[in-house]
JSON list of C-alpha atoms in Angstrom, two decimals:
[
{"chain": "A", "resi": 24, "resn": "MET", "atom": "CA", "xyz": [-10.88, -7.11, 1.70]},
{"chain": "A", "resi": 25, "resn": "ARG", "atom": "CA", "xyz": [-11.99, -3.59, 2.64]},
{"chain": "A", "resi": 26, "resn": "ILE", "atom": "CA", "xyz": [-9.98, -0.58, 3.72]},
{"chain": "A", "resi": 27, "resn": "GLY", "atom": "CA", "xyz": [-11.83, -0.76, 7.04]},
{"chain": "A", "resi": 28, "resn": "ASP", "atom": "CA", "xyz": [-10.10, -4.10, 7.68]},
{"chain": "A", "resi": 29, "resn": "ILE", "atom": "CA", "xyz": [-6.58, -2.69, 7.39]},
{"chain": "A", "resi": 30, "resn": "MET", "atom": "CA", "xyz": [-6.74, 1.00, 8.31]},
{"chain": "A", "resi": 31, "resn": "THR", "atom": "CA", "xyz": [-5.24, 2.56, 11.42]},
{"chain": "A", "resi": 32, "resn": "LYS", "atom": "CA", "xyz": [-8.28, 3.60, 13.44]},
{"chain": "A", "resi": 33, "resn": "ASN", "atom": "CA", "xyz": [-8.60, 6.92, 15.27]},
{"chain": "A", "resi": 34, "resn": "PRO", "atom": "CA", "xyz": [-5.31, 8.37, 13.97]},
{"chain": "A", "resi": 35, "resn": "LEU", "atom": "CA", "xyz": [-3.54, 11.30, 15.57]},
{"chain": "A", "resi": 36, "resn": "THR", "atom": "CA", "xyz": [-4.68, 14.62, 14.09]},
{"chain": "A", "resi": 37, "resn": "VAL", "atom": "CA", "xyz": [-3.89, 18.31, 14.30]},
{"chain": "A", "resi": 38, "resn": "ASP", "atom": "CA", "xyz": [-6.01, 21.36, 13.51]},
{"chain": "A", "resi": 39, "resn": "SER", "atom": "CA", "xyz": [-5.17, 23.97, 10.92]},
{"chain": "A", "resi": 40, "resn": "GLU", "atom": "CA", "xyz": [-4.04, 26.47, 13.57]},
{"chain": "A", "resi": 41, "resn": "THR", "atom": "CA", "xyz": [-1.38, 24.10, 14.93]},
{"chain": "A", "resi": 42, "resn": "LEU", "atom": "CA", "xyz": [2.13, 25.48, 14.61]},
{"chain": "A", "resi": 43, "resn": "VAL", "atom": "CA", "xyz": [4.34, 23.69, 12.11]},
{"chain": "A", "resi": 44, "resn": "VAL", "atom": "CA", "xyz": [7.01, 23.16, 14.78]},
{"chain": "A", "resi": 45, "resn": "ASP", "atom": "CA", "xyz": [4.45, 21.40, 16.98]},
{"chain": "A", "resi": 46, "resn": "ALA", "atom": "CA", "xyz": [3.34, 19.17, 14.09]},
{"chain": "A", "resi": 47, "resn": "GLN", "atom": "CA", "xyz": [7.00, 18.29, 13.48]},
{"chain": "A", "resi": 48, "resn": "LYS", "atom": "CA", "xyz": [7.41, 17.39, 17.14]},
{"chain": "A", "resi": 49, "resn": "ILE", "atom": "CA", "xyz": [4.36, 15.10, 17.07]},
{"chain": "A", "resi": 50, "resn": "MET", "atom": "CA", "xyz": [5.62, 13.29, 13.96]},
{"chain": "A", "resi": 51, "resn": "ARG", "atom": "CA", "xyz": [9.08, 12.88, 15.42]},
{"chain": "A", "resi": 52, "resn": "GLU", "atom": "CA", "xyz": [7.89, 11.62, 18.82]},
{"chain": "A", "resi": 53, "resn": "LYS", "atom": "CA", "xyz": [5.25, 9.26, 17.38]},
{"chain": "A", "resi": 54, "resn": "ASN", "atom": "CA", "xyz": [7.45, 8.13, 14.47]},
{"chain": "A", "resi": 55, "resn": "ILE", "atom": "CA", "xyz": [4.80, 8.93, 11.85]},
{"chain": "A", "resi": 56, "resn": "ARG", "atom": "CA", "xyz": [5.09, 10.68, 8.50]},
{"chain": "A", "resi": 57, "resn": "ARG", "atom": "CA", "xyz": [1.69, 12.33, 8.07]},
{"chain": "A", "resi": 58, "resn": "LEU", "atom": "CA", "xyz": [-1.09, 13.92, 10.09]},
{"chain": "A", "resi": 59, "resn": "PRO", "atom": "CA", "xyz": [-4.70, 14.50, 9.01]},
{"chain": "A", "resi": 60, "resn": "VAL", "atom": "CA", "xyz": [-5.83, 18.07, 9.66]},
{"chain": "A", "resi": 61, "resn": "VAL", "atom": "CA", "xyz": [-9.26, 18.30, 11.29]},
{"chain": "A", "resi": 62, "resn": "ASP", "atom": "CA", "xyz": [-11.22, 21.46, 12.12]},
{"chain": "A", "resi": 63, "resn": "LYS", "atom": "CA", "xyz": [-14.45, 21.16, 14.14]},
{"chain": "A", "resi": 64, "resn": "GLY", "atom": "CA", "xyz": [-14.70, 17.46, 13.36]},
{"chain": "A", "resi": 65, "resn": "LYS", "atom": "CA", "xyz": [-14.24, 17.92, 9.60]},
{"chain": "A", "resi": 66, "resn": "LEU", "atom": "CA", "xyz": [-11.21, 16.78, 7.60]},
{"chain": "A", "resi": 67, "resn": "VAL", "atom": "CA", "xyz": [-9.76, 19.85, 5.87]},
{"chain": "A", "resi": 68, "resn": "GLY", "atom": "CA", "xyz": [-6.32, 18.64, 4.84]},
{"chain": "A", "resi": 69, "resn": "ILE", "atom": "CA", "xyz": [-3.32, 16.43, 5.44]},
{"chain": "A", "resi": 70, "resn": "ILE", "atom": "CA", "xyz": [0.25, 17.36, 6.24]},
{"chain": "A", "resi": 71, "resn": "THR", "atom": "CA", "xyz": [3.27, 15.16, 5.58]},
{"chain": "A", "resi": 72, "resn": "ASN", "atom": "CA", "xyz": [6.89, 15.12, 6.61]},
{"chain": "A", "resi": 73, "resn": "HIS", "atom": "CA", "xyz": [7.74, 16.23, 3.09]},
{"chain": "A", "resi": 74, "resn": "ASP", "atom": "CA", "xyz": [5.41, 19.23, 3.39]},
{"chain": "A", "resi": 75, "resn": "LEU", "atom": "CA", "xyz": [7.11, 20.28, 6.61]},
{"chain": "A", "resi": 76, "resn": "LEU", "atom": "CA", "xyz": [10.58, 19.98, 5.11]},
{"chain": "A", "resi": 77, "resn": "ALA", "atom": "CA", "xyz": [9.50, 21.93, 2.04]},
{"chain": "A", "resi": 78, "resn": "ALA", "atom": "CA", "xyz": [8.17, 24.69, 4.29]},
{"chain": "A", "resi": 79, "resn": "ALA", "atom": "CA", "xyz": [11.66, 25.51, 5.53]},
{"chain": "A", "resi": 80, "resn": "PRO", "atom": "CA", "xyz": [13.40, 28.40, 3.72]},
{"chain": "A", "resi": 81, "resn": "SER", "atom": "CA", "xyz": [15.92, 27.43, 1.04]},
{"chain": "A", "resi": 82, "resn": "PRO", "atom": "CA", "xyz": [19.57, 27.26, 2.17]},
{"chain": "A", "resi": 83, "resn": "ALA", "atom": "CA", "xyz": [20.20, 29.87, -0.54]},
{"chain": "A", "resi": 84, "resn": "THR", "atom": "CA", "xyz": [17.92, 32.39, 1.16]},
{"chain": "A", "resi": 85, "resn": "SER", "atom": "CA", "xyz": [19.28, 35.76, 2.24]},
{"chain": "A", "resi": 86, "resn": "LEU", "atom": "CA", "xyz": [17.50, 35.46, 5.59]},
{"chain": "A", "resi": 87, "resn": "SER", "atom": "CA", "xyz": [19.58, 35.13, 8.73]},
{"chain": "A", "resi": 88, "resn": "VAL", "atom": "CA", "xyz": [19.29, 32.06, 10.95]},
{"chain": "A", "resi": 89, "resn": "TYR", "atom": "CA", "xyz": [17.38, 34.18, 13.45]},
{"chain": "A", "resi": 90, "resn": "GLU", "atom": "CA", "xyz": [14.92, 35.32, 10.78]},
{"chain": "A", "resi": 91, "resn": "MET", "atom": "CA", "xyz": [14.39, 31.77, 9.48]},
{"chain": "A", "resi": 92, "resn": "ASN", "atom": "CA", "xyz": [13.75, 30.42, 12.97]},
{"chain": "A", "resi": 93, "resn": "TYR", "atom": "CA", "xyz": [11.35, 33.27, 13.66]},
{"chain": "A", "resi": 94, "resn": "LEU", "atom": "CA", "xyz": [9.36, 32.55, 10.49]},
{"chain": "A", "resi": 95, "resn": "LEU", "atom": "CA", "xyz": [9.21, 28.81, 11.17]},
{"chain": "A", "resi": 96, "resn": "ALA", "atom": "CA", "xyz": [8.14, 29.39, 14.77]},
{"chain": "A", "resi": 97, "resn": "LYS", "atom": "CA", "xyz": [5.14, 31.41, 13.56]},
{"chain": "A", "resi": 98, "resn": "MET", "atom": "CA", "xyz": [4.14, 29.22, 10.60]},
{"chain": "A", "resi": 99, "resn": "LYS", "atom": "CA", "xyz": [0.88, 27.28, 10.93]},
{"chain": "A", "resi": 100, "resn": "VAL", "atom": "CA", "xyz": [-0.20, 23.96, 9.47]},
{"chain": "A", "resi": 101, "resn": "LYS", "atom": "CA", "xyz": [-2.88, 25.63, 7.31]},
{"chain": "A", "resi": 102, "resn": "GLU", "atom": "CA", "xyz": [-0.11, 27.40, 5.36]},
{"chain": "A", "resi": 103, "resn": "VAL", "atom": "CA", "xyz": [1.58, 24.20, 4.17]},
{"chain": "A", "resi": 104, "resn": "MET", "atom": "CA", "xyz": [-1.03, 21.42, 4.33]},
{"chain": "A", "resi": 105, "resn": "LYS", "atom": "CA", "xyz": [-2.57, 19.76, 1.28]},
{"chain": "A", "resi": 106, "resn": "LYS", "atom": "CA", "xyz": [-6.19, 20.89, 1.23]},
{"chain": "A", "resi": 107, "resn": "ASN", "atom": "CA", "xyz": [-9.13, 18.62, 0.40]},
{"chain": "A", "resi": 108, "resn": "PRO", "atom": "CA", "xyz": [-7.09, 15.39, 0.21]},
{"chain": "A", "resi": 109, "resn": "VAL", "atom": "CA", "xyz": [-8.31, 12.35, -1.69]},
{"chain": "A", "resi": 110, "resn": "THR", "atom": "CA", "xyz": [-10.18, 10.10, 0.74]},
{"chain": "A", "resi": 111, "resn": "VAL", "atom": "CA", "xyz": [-11.62, 6.59, 0.83]},
{"chain": "A", "resi": 112, "resn": "SER", "atom": "CA", "xyz": [-14.33, 5.01, 2.96]},
{"chain": "A", "resi": 113, "resn": "PRO", "atom": "CA", "xyz": [-14.08, 1.94, 5.21]},
{"chain": "A", "resi": 114, "resn": "GLU", "atom": "CA", "xyz": [-16.07, 0.07, 2.54]},
{"chain": "A", "resi": 115, "resn": "THR", "atom": "CA", "xyz": [-13.64, 0.87, -0.29]},
{"chain": "A", "resi": 116, "resn": "PRO", "atom": "CA", "xyz": [-12.15, -2.39, -1.65]},
{"chain": "A", "resi": 117, "resn": "PHE", "atom": "CA", "xyz": [-8.44, -2.76, -0.97]},
{"chain": "A", "resi": 118, "resn": "GLU", "atom": "CA", "xyz": [-7.62, -3.17, -4.67]},
{"chain": "A", "resi": 119, "resn": "GLU", "atom": "CA", "xyz": [-9.56, -0.01, -5.56]},
{"chain": "A", "resi": 120, "resn": "ALA", "atom": "CA", "xyz": [-7.48, 1.98, -3.07]},
{"chain": "A", "resi": 121, "resn": "LEU", "atom": "CA", "xyz": [-4.33, 0.53, -4.65]},
{"chain": "A", "resi": 122, "resn": "ARG", "atom": "CA", "xyz": [-5.51, 1.58, -8.11]},
{"chain": "A", "resi": 123, "resn": "LEU", "atom": "CA", "xyz": [-6.45, 5.04, -6.88]},
{"chain": "A", "resi": 124, "resn": "GLY", "atom": "CA", "xyz": [-3.09, 5.49, -5.16]},
{"chain": "A", "resi": 125, "resn": "GLN", "atom": "CA", "xyz": [-1.27, 4.61, -8.37]},
{"chain": "A", "resi": 126, "resn": "GLU", "atom": "CA", "xyz": [-3.48, 6.91, -10.43]},
{"chain": "A", "resi": 127, "resn": "LYS", "atom": "CA", "xyz": [-3.11, 9.88, -8.06]},
{"chain": "A", "resi": 128, "resn": "LYS", "atom": "CA", "xyz": [0.50, 9.08, -7.13]},
{"chain": "A", "resi": 129, "resn": "ILE", "atom": "CA", "xyz": [-0.22, 9.16, -3.41]},
{"chain": "A", "resi": 130, "resn": "GLY", "atom": "CA", "xyz": [0.72, 6.66, -0.73]},
{"chain": "A", "resi": 131, "resn": "SER", "atom": "CA", "xyz": [-1.90, 7.21, 1.94]},
{"chain": "A", "resi": 132, "resn": "PHE", "atom": "CA", "xyz": [-5.59, 7.98, 2.32]},
{"chain": "A", "resi": 133, "resn": "PRO", "atom": "CA", "xyz": [-7.60, 9.48, 5.15]},
{"chain": "A", "resi": 134, "resn": "VAL", "atom": "CA", "xyz": [-10.61, 7.21, 5.72]},
{"chain": "A", "resi": 135, "resn": "VAL", "atom": "CA", "xyz": [-13.89, 9.11, 6.05]},
{"chain": "A", "resi": 136, "resn": "GLU", "atom": "CA", "xyz": [-17.34, 7.80, 7.01]},
{"chain": "A", "resi": 137, "resn": "ASN", "atom": "CA", "xyz": [-20.45, 9.99, 7.19]},
{"chain": "A", "resi": 138, "resn": "GLY", "atom": "CA", "xyz": [-18.25, 13.07, 6.94]},
{"chain": "A", "resi": 139, "resn": "LYS", "atom": "CA", "xyz": [-16.08, 12.05, 9.90]},
{"chain": "A", "resi": 140, "resn": "LEU", "atom": "CA", "xyz": [-12.45, 10.93, 9.89]},
{"chain": "A", "resi": 141, "resn": "VAL", "atom": "CA", "xyz": [-12.35, 7.36, 11.21]},
{"chain": "A", "resi": 142, "resn": "GLY", "atom": "CA", "xyz": [-8.91, 6.18, 10.14]},
{"chain": "A", "resi": 143, "resn": "ILE", "atom": "CA", "xyz": [-5.95, 6.43, 7.82]},
{"chain": "A", "resi": 144, "resn": "THR", "atom": "CA", "xyz": [-4.30, 3.89, 5.57]},
{"chain": "A", "resi": 145, "resn": "THR", "atom": "CA", "xyz": [-0.63, 4.20, 4.61]},
{"chain": "A", "resi": 146, "resn": "GLU", "atom": "CA", "xyz": [2.05, 2.43, 2.59]},
{"chain": "A", "resi": 147, "resn": "SER", "atom": "CA", "xyz": [2.94, 0.40, 5.69]},
{"chain": "A", "resi": 148, "resn": "ASP", "atom": "CA", "xyz": [-0.62, -0.95, 5.94]},
{"chain": "A", "resi": 149, "resn": "ILE", "atom": "CA", "xyz": [-0.62, -1.86, 2.25]},
{"chain": "A", "resi": 150, "resn": "VAL", "atom": "CA", "xyz": [2.76, -3.63, 2.42]},
{"chain": "A", "resi": 151, "resn": "ARG", "atom": "CA", "xyz": [1.66, -5.53, 5.53]},
{"chain": "A", "resi": 152, "resn": "ILE", "atom": "CA", "xyz": [-1.52, -6.77, 3.84]},
{"chain": "A", "resi": 153, "resn": "LEU", "atom": "CA", "xyz": [0.21, -7.60, 0.55]},
{"chain": "A", "resi": 154, "resn": "THR", "atom": "CA", "xyz": [2.71, -9.67, 2.52]},
{"chain": "A", "resi": 155, "resn": "ARG", "atom": "CA", "xyz": [-0.18, -11.68, 3.95]},
{"chain": "A", "resi": 156, "resn": "VAL", "atom": "CA", "xyz": [-2.12, -11.90, 0.68]},
{"chain": "A", "resi": 157, "resn": "LEU", "atom": "CA", "xyz": [0.94, -13.12, -1.23]},
{"chain": "A", "resi": 158, "resn": "GLY", "atom": "CA", "xyz": [1.84, -15.61, 1.49]},
{"chain": "A", "resi": 159, "resn": "LEU", "atom": "CA", "xyz": [5.26, -14.03, 1.96]},
{"chain": "A", "resi": 160, "resn": "ASN", "atom": "CA", "xyz": [5.17, -14.56, 5.72]},
{"chain": "A", "resi": 161, "resn": "GLU", "atom": "CA", "xyz": [5.02, -18.34, 5.16]},
{"chain": "A", "resi": 162, "resn": "GLU", "atom": "CA", "xyz": [7.89, -20.58, 4.08]},
{"chain": "A", "resi": 163, "resn": "GLY", "atom": "CA", "xyz": [7.32, -22.09, 0.68]},
{"chain": "A", "resi": 164, "resn": "SER", "atom": "CA", "xyz": [8.31, -22.20, -2.98]},
{"chain": "A", "resi": 165, "resn": "ARG", "atom": "CA", "xyz": [7.49, -20.02, -5.96]},
{"chain": "A", "resi": 166, "resn": "ILE", "atom": "CA", "xyz": [6.58, -21.54, -9.32]},
{"chain": "A", "resi": 167, "resn": "THR", "atom": "CA", "xyz": [6.04, -19.46, -12.46]},
{"chain": "A", "resi": 168, "resn": "ILE", "atom": "CA", "xyz": [4.06, -20.91, -15.37]},
{"chain": "A", "resi": 169, "resn": "GLU", "atom": "CA", "xyz": [3.94, -19.02, -18.66]},
{"chain": "A", "resi": 170, "resn": "GLY", "atom": "CA", "xyz": [2.05, -19.34, -21.92]},
{"chain": "A", "resi": 171, "resn": "LEU", "atom": "CA", "xyz": [-1.40, -20.05, -20.50]},
{"chain": "A", "resi": 172, "resn": "GLY", "atom": "CA", "xyz": [-4.51, -19.50, -22.57]},
{"chain": "A", "resi": 173, "resn": "GLU", "atom": "CA", "xyz": [-7.72, -17.96, -21.31]},
{"chain": "A", "resi": 174, "resn": "LYS", "atom": "CA", "xyz": [-9.41, -21.29, -20.65]},
{"chain": "A", "resi": 175, "resn": "LEU", "atom": "CA", "xyz": [-10.54, -21.87, -17.08]},
{"chain": "A", "resi": 176, "resn": "GLY", "atom": "CA", "xyz": [-9.55, -25.49, -17.52]},
{"chain": "A", "resi": 177, "resn": "ASP", "atom": "CA", "xyz": [-5.86, -24.57, -17.29]},
{"chain": "A", "resi": 178, "resn": "LEU", "atom": "CA", "xyz": [-6.39, -23.05, -13.86]},
{"chain": "A", "resi": 179, "resn": "GLY", "atom": "CA", "xyz": [-8.39, -26.07, -12.77]},
{"chain": "A", "resi": 180, "resn": "LYS", "atom": "CA", "xyz": [-5.56, -28.41, -13.82]},
{"chain": "A", "resi": 181, "resn": "ILE", "atom": "CA", "xyz": [-3.00, -26.37, -11.89]},
{"chain": "A", "resi": 182, "resn": "ILE", "atom": "CA", "xyz": [-5.08, -26.49, -8.71]},
{"chain": "A", "resi": 183, "resn": "SER", "atom": "CA", "xyz": [-5.69, -30.21, -9.20]},
{"chain": "A", "resi": 184, "resn": "ILE", "atom": "CA", "xyz": [-1.95, -30.95, -9.51]},
{"chain": "A", "resi": 185, "resn": "VAL", "atom": "CA", "xyz": [-1.19, -29.02, -6.32]},
{"chain": "A", "resi": 186, "resn": "ASP", "atom": "CA", "xyz": [-4.05, -30.81, -4.55]},
{"chain": "A", "resi": 187, "resn": "GLU", "atom": "CA", "xyz": [-2.78, -34.23, -5.64]},
{"chain": "A", "resi": 188, "resn": "ARG", "atom": "CA", "xyz": [0.53, -33.41, -3.96]},
{"chain": "A", "resi": 189, "resn": "LYS", "atom": "CA", "xyz": [-1.42, -32.55, -0.78]},
{"chain": "A", "resi": 190, "resn": "THR", "atom": "CA", "xyz": [0.15, -29.11, -0.76]},
{"chain": "A", "resi": 191, "resn": "ILE", "atom": "CA", "xyz": [-1.39, -25.78, 0.27]},
{"chain": "A", "resi": 192, "resn": "ILE", "atom": "CA", "xyz": [-1.51, -22.87, -2.19]},
{"chain": "A", "resi": 193, "resn": "LEU", "atom": "CA", "xyz": [-0.27, -19.82, -0.25]},
{"chain": "A", "resi": 194, "resn": "SER", "atom": "CA", "xyz": [-1.07, -17.45, -3.10]},
{"chain": "A", "resi": 195, "resn": "MET", "atom": "CA", "xyz": [-1.81, -17.46, -6.81]},
{"chain": "A", "resi": 196, "resn": "MET", "atom": "CA", "xyz": [-1.47, -14.48, -9.15]},
{"chain": "A", "resi": 197, "resn": "SER", "atom": "CA", "xyz": [-2.46, -14.38, -12.79]},
{"chain": "A", "resi": 198, "resn": "MET", "atom": "CA", "xyz": [-1.02, -11.68, -15.03]},
{"chain": "A", "resi": 199, "resn": "PRO", "atom": "CA", "xyz": [-1.95, -11.00, -18.65]},
{"chain": "A", "resi": 200, "resn": "ARG", "atom": "CA", "xyz": [0.84, -10.59, -21.20]},
{"chain": "A", "resi": 201, "resn": "PRO", "atom": "CA", "xyz": [-0.76, -8.59, -24.03]},
{"chain": "A", "resi": 202, "resn": "GLU", "atom": "CA", "xyz": [2.43, -8.63, -26.09]},
{"chain": "A", "resi": 203, "resn": "LYS", "atom": "CA", "xyz": [2.23, -12.45, -26.26]},
{"chain": "A", "resi": 204, "resn": "ASN", "atom": "CA", "xyz": [-1.54, -12.75, -26.09]},
{"chain": "A", "resi": 205, "resn": "ASP", "atom": "CA", "xyz": [-1.36, -15.15, -23.16]},
{"chain": "A", "resi": 206, "resn": "TRP", "atom": "CA", "xyz": [-1.24, -15.31, -19.35]},
{"chain": "A", "resi": 207, "resn": "MET", "atom": "CA", "xyz": [1.35, -16.02, -16.68]},
{"chain": "A", "resi": 208, "resn": "ILE", "atom": "CA", "xyz": [0.60, -17.66, -13.33]},
{"chain": "A", "resi": 209, "resn": "VAL", "atom": "CA", "xyz": [2.80, -17.20, -10.26]},
{"chain": "A", "resi": 210, "resn": "LEU", "atom": "CA", "xyz": [2.17, -19.75, -7.51]},
{"chain": "A", "resi": 211, "resn": "ARG", "atom": "CA", "xyz": [3.46, -19.83, -3.97]},
{"chain": "A", "resi": 212, "resn": "VAL", "atom": "CA", "xyz": [3.02, -23.28, -2.48]},
{"chain": "A", "resi": 213, "resn": "LYS", "atom": "CA", "xyz": [3.75, -24.51, 1.02]},
{"chain": "A", "resi": 214, "resn": "THR", "atom": "CA", "xyz": [6.57, -26.92, 0.28]},
{"chain": "A", "resi": 215, "resn": "LYS", "atom": "CA", "xyz": [10.35, -26.72, 0.41]},
{"chain": "A", "resi": 216, "resn": "ASN", "atom": "CA", "xyz": [10.62, -29.45, -2.22]},
{"chain": "A", "resi": 217, "resn": "PRO", "atom": "CA", "xyz": [8.70, -28.31, -5.31]},
{"chain": "A", "resi": 218, "resn": "GLY", "atom": "CA", "xyz": [10.59, -30.63, -7.67]},
{"chain": "A", "resi": 219, "resn": "PRO", "atom": "CA", "xyz": [7.98, -33.43, -7.94]},
{"chain": "A", "resi": 220, "resn": "MET", "atom": "CA", "xyz": [5.19, -30.90, -8.43]},
{"chain": "A", "resi": 221, "resn": "VAL", "atom": "CA", "xyz": [7.17, -29.11, -11.14]},
{"chain": "A", "resi": 222, "resn": "LEU", "atom": "CA", "xyz": [7.57, -32.43, -12.97]},
{"chain": "A", "resi": 223, "resn": "ASP", "atom": "CA", "xyz": [3.81, -32.96, -12.72]},
{"chain": "A", "resi": 224, "resn": "PHE", "atom": "CA", "xyz": [3.21, -29.55, -14.27]},
{"chain": "A", "resi": 225, "resn": "LYS", "atom": "CA", "xyz": [5.61, -30.27, -17.12]},
{"chain": "A", "resi": 226, "resn": "ARG", "atom": "CA", "xyz": [4.07, -33.69, -17.79]},
{"chain": "A", "resi": 227, "resn": "ALA", "atom": "CA", "xyz": [0.68, -31.97, -18.00]},
{"chain": "A", "resi": 228, "resn": "GLY", "atom": "CA", "xyz": [2.07, -29.69, -20.72]},
{"chain": "A", "resi": 229, "resn": "PHE", "atom": "CA", "xyz": [2.63, -26.54, -18.68]},
{"chain": "A", "resi": 230, "resn": "ASN", "atom": "CA", "xyz": [5.61, -24.28, -19.41]},
{"chain": "A", "resi": 231, "resn": "VAL", "atom": "CA", "xyz": [7.33, -23.86, -16.03]},
{"chain": "A", "resi": 232, "resn": "THR", "atom": "CA", "xyz": [9.86, -21.04, -16.39]},
{"chain": "A", "resi": 233, "resn": "TYR", "atom": "CA", "xyz": [10.94, -20.28, -12.83]},
{"chain": "A", "resi": 234, "resn": "VAL", "atom": "CA", "xyz": [11.20, -22.16, -9.54]},
{"chain": "A", "resi": 235, "resn": "ALA", "atom": "CA", "xyz": [12.56, -20.77, -6.27]}
]
């Protein structure tokens, strides 16, 4: 899955000369938390709700309310935006964007193609897609199997057992456990009665540790 498949296309933008109070108004009215900053068709920054809140003078300031309001009314987006934000392209794999977000500790990416802003992807997009990928929008059961080796045959047996029960696999995640030198599999299967399948797994020698 690519970022182009999940991004919000043609997002709202502001330019660097936009007043901070106007950017705040746009975010409030459109119920969004960030705005890409575009000058003459080129992405130059991004501004978030947090940036706007941080721009306000500290409550401990010696400025009067009138002075604070005056300063805020004159402040422009270019004074508080994050310049040269990390971007991705529509072709960036979804999992690569996840890795990059974790590495950079950021929750959204402007999406740029041929130097032009074409979209934005946010935490909401990622949660929505993960919900689909993990099958969380479908009723079913979760089965955790621990202590697997690295042999592909184990995975084949698991799929075969599910298939014999004529059940659909909604999602399957494999996670290494370096401390135990083995793997754990988490299955979501489309059945409300996983009991018989769990017995099949145990008879086949699998260590089922969690069922829900």
